[in-house]
Tab-separated table of C-alpha atoms in Angstrom:
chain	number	residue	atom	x	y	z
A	1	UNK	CA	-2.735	213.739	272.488
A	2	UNK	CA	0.896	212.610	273.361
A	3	UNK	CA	3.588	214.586	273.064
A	4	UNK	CA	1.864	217.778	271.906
A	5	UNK	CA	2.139	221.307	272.844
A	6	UNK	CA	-0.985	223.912	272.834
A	7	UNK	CA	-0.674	227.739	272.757
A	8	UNK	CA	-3.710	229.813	272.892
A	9	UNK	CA	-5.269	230.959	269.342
A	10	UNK	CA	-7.711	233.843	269.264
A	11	UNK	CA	-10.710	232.281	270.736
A	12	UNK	CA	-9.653	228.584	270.257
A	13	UNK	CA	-6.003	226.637	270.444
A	14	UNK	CA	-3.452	225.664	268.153
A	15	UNK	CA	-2.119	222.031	268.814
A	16	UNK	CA	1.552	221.259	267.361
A	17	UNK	CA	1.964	217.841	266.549
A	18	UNK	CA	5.763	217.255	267.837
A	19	UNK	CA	7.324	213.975	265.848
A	20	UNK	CA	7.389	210.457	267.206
A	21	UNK	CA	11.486	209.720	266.647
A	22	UNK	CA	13.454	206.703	266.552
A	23	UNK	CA	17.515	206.484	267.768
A	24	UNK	CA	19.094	203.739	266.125
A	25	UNK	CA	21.745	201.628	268.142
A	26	UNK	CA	23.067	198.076	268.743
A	27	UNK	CA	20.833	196.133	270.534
A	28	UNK	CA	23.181	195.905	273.672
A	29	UNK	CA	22.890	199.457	274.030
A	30	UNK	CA	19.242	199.898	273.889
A	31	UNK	CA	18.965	196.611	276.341
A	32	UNK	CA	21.297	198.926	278.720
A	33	UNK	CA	18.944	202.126	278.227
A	34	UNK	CA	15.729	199.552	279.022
A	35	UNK	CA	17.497	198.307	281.973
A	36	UNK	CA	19.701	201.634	283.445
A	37	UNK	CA	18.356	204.448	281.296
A	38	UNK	CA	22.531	204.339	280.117
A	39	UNK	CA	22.837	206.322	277.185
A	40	UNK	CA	25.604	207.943	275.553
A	41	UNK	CA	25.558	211.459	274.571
A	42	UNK	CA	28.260	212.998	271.794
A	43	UNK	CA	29.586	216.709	271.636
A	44	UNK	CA	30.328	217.935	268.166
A	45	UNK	CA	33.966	217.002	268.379
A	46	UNK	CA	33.030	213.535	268.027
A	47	UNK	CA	30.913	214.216	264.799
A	48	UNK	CA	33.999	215.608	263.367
A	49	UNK	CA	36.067	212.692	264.430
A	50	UNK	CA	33.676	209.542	263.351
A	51	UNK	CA	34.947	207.855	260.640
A	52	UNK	CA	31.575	206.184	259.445
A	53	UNK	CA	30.390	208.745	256.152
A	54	UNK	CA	26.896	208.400	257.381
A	55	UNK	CA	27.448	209.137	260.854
A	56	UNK	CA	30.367	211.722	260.990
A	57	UNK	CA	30.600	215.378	259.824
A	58	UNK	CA	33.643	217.607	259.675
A	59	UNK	CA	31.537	220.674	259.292
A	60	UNK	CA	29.100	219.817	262.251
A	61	UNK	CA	28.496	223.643	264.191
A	62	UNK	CA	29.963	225.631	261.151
A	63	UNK	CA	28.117	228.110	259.361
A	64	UNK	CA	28.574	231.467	257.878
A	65	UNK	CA	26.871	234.602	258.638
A	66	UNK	CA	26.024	237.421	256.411
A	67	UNK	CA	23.816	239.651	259.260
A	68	UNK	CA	22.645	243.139	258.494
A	69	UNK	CA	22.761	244.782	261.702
A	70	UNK	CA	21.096	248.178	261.579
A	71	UNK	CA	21.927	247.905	257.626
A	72	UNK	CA	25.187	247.520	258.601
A	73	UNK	CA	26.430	244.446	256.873
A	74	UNK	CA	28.257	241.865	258.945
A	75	UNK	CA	30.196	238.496	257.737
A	76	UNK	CA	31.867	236.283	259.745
A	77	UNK	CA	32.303	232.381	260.454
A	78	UNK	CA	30.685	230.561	263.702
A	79	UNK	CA	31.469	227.195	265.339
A	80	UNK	CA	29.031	226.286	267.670
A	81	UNK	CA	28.299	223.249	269.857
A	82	UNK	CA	31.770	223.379	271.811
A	83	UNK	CA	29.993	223.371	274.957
A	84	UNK	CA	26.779	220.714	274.105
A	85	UNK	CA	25.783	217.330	273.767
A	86	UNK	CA	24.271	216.003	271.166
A	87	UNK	CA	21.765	213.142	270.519
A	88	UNK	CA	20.864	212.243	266.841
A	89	UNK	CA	17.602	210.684	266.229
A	90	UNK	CA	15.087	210.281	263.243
A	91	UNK	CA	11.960	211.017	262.296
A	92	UNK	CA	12.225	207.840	259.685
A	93	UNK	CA	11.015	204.470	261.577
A	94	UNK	CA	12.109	201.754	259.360
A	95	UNK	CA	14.422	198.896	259.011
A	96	UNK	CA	16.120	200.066	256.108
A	97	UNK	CA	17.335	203.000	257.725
A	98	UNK	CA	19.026	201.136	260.665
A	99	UNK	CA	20.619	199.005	258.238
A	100	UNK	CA	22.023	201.734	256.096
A	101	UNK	CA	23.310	202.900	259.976
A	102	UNK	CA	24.823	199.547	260.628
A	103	UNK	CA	22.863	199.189	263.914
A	104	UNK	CA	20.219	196.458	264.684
A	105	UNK	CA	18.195	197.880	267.262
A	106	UNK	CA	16.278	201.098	268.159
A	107	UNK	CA	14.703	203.380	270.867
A	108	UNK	CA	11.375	205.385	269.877
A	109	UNK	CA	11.109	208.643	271.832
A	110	UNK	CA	7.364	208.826	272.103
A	111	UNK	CA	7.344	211.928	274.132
A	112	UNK	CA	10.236	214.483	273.455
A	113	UNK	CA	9.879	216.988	275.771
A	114	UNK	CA	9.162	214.877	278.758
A	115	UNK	CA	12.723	212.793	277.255
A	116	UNK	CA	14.617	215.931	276.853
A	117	UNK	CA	13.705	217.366	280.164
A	118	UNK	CA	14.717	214.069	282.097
A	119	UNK	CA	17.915	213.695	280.487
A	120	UNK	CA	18.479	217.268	281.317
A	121	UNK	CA	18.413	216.540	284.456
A	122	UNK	CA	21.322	214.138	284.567
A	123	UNK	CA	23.776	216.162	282.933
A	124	UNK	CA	26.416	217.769	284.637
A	125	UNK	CA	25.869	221.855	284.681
A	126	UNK	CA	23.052	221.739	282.225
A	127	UNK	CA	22.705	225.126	281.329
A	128	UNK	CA	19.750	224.948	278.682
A	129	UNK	CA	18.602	223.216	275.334
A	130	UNK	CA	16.611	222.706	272.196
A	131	UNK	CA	15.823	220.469	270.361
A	132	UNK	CA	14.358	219.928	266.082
A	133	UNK	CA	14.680	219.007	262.585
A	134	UNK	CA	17.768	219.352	261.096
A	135	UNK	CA	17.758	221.705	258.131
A	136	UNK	CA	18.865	220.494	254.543
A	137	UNK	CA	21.122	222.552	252.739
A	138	UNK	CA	24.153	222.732	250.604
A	139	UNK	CA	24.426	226.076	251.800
A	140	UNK	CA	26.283	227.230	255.069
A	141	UNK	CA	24.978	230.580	255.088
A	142	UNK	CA	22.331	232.384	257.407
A	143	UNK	CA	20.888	235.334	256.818
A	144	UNK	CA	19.366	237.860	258.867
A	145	UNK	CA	18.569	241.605	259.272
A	146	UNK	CA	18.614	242.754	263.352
A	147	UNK	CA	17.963	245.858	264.485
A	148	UNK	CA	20.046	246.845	267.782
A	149	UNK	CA	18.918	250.269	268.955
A	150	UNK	CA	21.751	250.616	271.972
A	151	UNK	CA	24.031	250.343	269.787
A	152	UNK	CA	27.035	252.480	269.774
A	153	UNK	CA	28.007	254.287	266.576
A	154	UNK	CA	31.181	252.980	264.914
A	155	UNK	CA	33.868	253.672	264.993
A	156	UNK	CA	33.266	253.765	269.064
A	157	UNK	CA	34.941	257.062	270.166
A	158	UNK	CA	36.052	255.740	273.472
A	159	UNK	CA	37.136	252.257	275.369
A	160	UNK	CA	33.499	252.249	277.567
A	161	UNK	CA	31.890	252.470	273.969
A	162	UNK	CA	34.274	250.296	272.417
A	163	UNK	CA	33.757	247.435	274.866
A	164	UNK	CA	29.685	247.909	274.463
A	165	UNK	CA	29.904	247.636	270.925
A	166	UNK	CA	31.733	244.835	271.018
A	167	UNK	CA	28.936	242.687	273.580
A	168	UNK	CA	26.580	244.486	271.612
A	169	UNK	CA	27.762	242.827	268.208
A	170	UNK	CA	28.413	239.423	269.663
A	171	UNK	CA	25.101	239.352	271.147
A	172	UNK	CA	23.695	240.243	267.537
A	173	UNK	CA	25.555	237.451	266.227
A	174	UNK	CA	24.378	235.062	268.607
A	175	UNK	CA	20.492	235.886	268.328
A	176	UNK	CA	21.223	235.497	264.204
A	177	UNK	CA	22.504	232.385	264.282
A	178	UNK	CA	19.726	230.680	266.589
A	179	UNK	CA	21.628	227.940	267.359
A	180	UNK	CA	20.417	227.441	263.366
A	181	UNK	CA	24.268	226.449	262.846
A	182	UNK	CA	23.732	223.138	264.803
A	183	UNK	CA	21.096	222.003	262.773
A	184	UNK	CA	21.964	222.543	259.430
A	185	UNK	CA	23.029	219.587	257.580
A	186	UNK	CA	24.264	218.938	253.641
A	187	UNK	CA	21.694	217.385	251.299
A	188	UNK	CA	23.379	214.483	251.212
A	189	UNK	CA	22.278	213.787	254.350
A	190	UNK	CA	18.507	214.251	253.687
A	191	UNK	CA	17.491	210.719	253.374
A	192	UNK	CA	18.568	210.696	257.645
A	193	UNK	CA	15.666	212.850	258.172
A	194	UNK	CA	17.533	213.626	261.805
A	195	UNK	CA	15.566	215.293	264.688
A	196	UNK	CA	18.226	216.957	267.324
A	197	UNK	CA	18.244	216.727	270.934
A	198	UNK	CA	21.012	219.454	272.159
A	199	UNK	CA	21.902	220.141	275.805
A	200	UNK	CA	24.238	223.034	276.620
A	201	UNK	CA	26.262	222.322	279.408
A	202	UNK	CA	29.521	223.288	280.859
A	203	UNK	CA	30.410	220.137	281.101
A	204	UNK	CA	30.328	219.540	277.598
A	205	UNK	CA	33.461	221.901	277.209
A	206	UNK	CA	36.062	218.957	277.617
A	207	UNK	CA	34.292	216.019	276.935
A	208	UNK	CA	34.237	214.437	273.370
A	209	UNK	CA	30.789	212.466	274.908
A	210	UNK	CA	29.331	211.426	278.491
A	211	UNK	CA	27.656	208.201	279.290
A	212	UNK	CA	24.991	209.600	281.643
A	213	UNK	CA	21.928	206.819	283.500
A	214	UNK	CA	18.888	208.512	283.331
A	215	UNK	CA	16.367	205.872	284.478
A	216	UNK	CA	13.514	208.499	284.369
A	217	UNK	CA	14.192	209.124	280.526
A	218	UNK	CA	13.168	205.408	280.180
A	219	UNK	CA	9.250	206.238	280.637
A	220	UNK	CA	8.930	208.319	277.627
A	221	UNK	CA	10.334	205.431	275.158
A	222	UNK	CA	9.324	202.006	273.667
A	223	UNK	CA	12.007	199.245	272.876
A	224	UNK	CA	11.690	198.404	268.941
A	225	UNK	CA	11.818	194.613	268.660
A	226	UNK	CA	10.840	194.502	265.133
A	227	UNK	CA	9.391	196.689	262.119
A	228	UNK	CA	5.787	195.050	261.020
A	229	UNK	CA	5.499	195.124	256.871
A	230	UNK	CA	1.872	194.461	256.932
A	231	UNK	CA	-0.238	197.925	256.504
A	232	UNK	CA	-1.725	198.926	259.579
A	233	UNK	CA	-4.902	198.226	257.407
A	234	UNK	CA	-4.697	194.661	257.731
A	235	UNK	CA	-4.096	191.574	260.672
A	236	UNK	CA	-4.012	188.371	260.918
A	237	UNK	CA	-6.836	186.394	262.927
A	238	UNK	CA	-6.192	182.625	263.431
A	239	UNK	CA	-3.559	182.170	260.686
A	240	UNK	CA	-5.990	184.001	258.241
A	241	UNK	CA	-5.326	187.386	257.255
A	242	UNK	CA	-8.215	190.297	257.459
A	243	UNK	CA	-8.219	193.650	256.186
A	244	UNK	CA	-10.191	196.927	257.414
A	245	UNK	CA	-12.263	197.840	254.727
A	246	UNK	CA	-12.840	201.716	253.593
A	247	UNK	CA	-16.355	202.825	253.602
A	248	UNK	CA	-16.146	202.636	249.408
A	249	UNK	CA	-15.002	198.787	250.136
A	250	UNK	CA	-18.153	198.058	252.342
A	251	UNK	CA	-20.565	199.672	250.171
A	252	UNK	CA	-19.620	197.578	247.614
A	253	UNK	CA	-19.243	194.527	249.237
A	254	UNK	CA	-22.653	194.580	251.126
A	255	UNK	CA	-24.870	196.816	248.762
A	256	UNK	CA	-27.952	198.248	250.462
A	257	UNK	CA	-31.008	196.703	250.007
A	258	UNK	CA	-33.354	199.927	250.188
C-alpha cells in the first residue's frame, strides 16, 4: 500500500496508514510546482507576520514547559522553528476548505515520505526533519517527567560542573519539548486539520521563506483539477447515472430463487 510504513510485530507486522494530504494554493502556483517542482517554503517568522487570521499565527513555535527533571521541577518558555521551514498542508480534501483559504487550486501529497525526503534534498544545509498532525489545544503547556542520570547535583560546586549542568539541562529541555512546540495549534484552528512538513536547516536562520525547484518532489503528487460531489458509490454511464449496490441492496433487488 502507498505511502505506508511497516515495523516488525511479534510474529507478524504492524502497517501505519500515513495520511493522503492536500496543500492548498493559487492555481499559478501549483501549475509552477507541475511544471518546475517550484514551491515556496515559510519559516515561522512568516506565520507570525501573515496578516490573513486563517493563515497567520503570532504564537507559531511558542510553548511552555513545566518538565520534572529527576523530580526536579523545571518551567521555562521555548520558541522553536528559528532555524526551519515550514510547509502547511491538510488532511481535509475538499472545496470548502480552499475557499475558506482563499486559494483555488491544490496539490495532493500522495506519498509523504518519498515528498519530504526529495524536498530535503533541495534545501540549503538541511540538517534533519519531521513531519505530522498538528495538535489542538488551547493550552501551551507540555509536560514531561525525564530522568537524567549524569546529571550534576545543583547547585554545581565548580565551573567544569557548572557548564555540564547547564548542556545537561538544555538537552533535557530539548528532548521534552519534541519539537511538540511546532505542532501545537489553538482550537480555533481545528477545522484546518493541518499535517506539518518541517525541515531544519541552517539556512532557515535568515530567511523569512525560500522558493526552492524540486522537480523530483513532483512524482509523489497529483494536480487537483476539481472536487467530484457524487459518492464514490455511484457514476455516470452514457448520461445515465449507476450506483454500486451493497450486498443488502442486491439481495433485495434480485431475490434468490432456491
Amino acid at each position: 500500500m502507498q505511502n505506508t510504513v511497516q515495523l516488525p510485530f511479534i510474529t507478524a507486522t504492524w502497517q501505519i496508514k500515513l495520511p493522503t494530504v492536500v496543500r492548498y494554493l493559487e492555481k499559478g502556483y501549483v501549475e509552477n510546482f507541475f511544471s518546475t517542482g517550484e514551491l515556496m517554503l515559510a519559516s515561522v517568522k512568516k506565520f507570525h507576520q501573515h496578516a490573513d487570521e486563517q493563515r497567520g499565527d503570532t504564537e507559531e513555535g511558542l510553548a511552555q514547559l513545566n518538565v520534572l527533571v529527576n523530580e526536579t521541577p523545571v518551567v521555562g518558555l521555548v520558541g522553536s522553528g528559528s532555524n526551519a521551514f515550514i510547509l502547511s498542508t491538510s488532511c481535509i480534501d475538499d472545496e470548502s476548505l480552499m475557499q475558506q483559504l482563499n486559494y483555488d487550486a491544490a496539490i495532493r501529497i500522495v506519498d509523504t515520505i518519498g515528498f519530504a525526503a526529495a524536498i530535503a534534498e533541495c534545501i540549503p544545509f538541511f540538517r534533519h526533519g519531521t513531519q505530522g498532525y498538528c495538535i489542538y489545544r488551547d493550552s501551551k503547556r507540555i509536560m514531561r517527567k525525564i530522568k537524567k542520570p549524569n546529571l550534576p547535583d545543583f547547585p554545581p560546586k565548580t565551573g567544569a560542573e557548572a557548564e555540564k549542568y547547564f548542556h545537561e539541562m538544555n538537552a533535557a529541555l530539548a528532548e521534552a519539548n519534541a519539537h511538540e512546540s511546532l505542532f501545537r495549534k489553538a482550537l480555533r484552528y481545528a477545522s484546518q486539520a493541518e499535517y506539518r512538513f518541517i525541515w531544519f536547516a541552517d539556512s532557515a536562520i535568515e530567511k523569512d521563506s525560500i522558493i526552492i525547484k524540486c522537480p523530483k518532489a513532483i512524482q509523489f503528487c497529483e494536480k487537483i483539477d476539481d472536487f467530484p460531489k457524487d459518492s464514490e458509490l455511484s457514476t455516470t454511464v452514457a448520461g445515465a447515472k449507476m450506483s454500486i449496490l451493497t450486498q443488502a441492496e442486491f439481495n433485495k433487488q434480485y431475490p434468490s430463487e432456491s
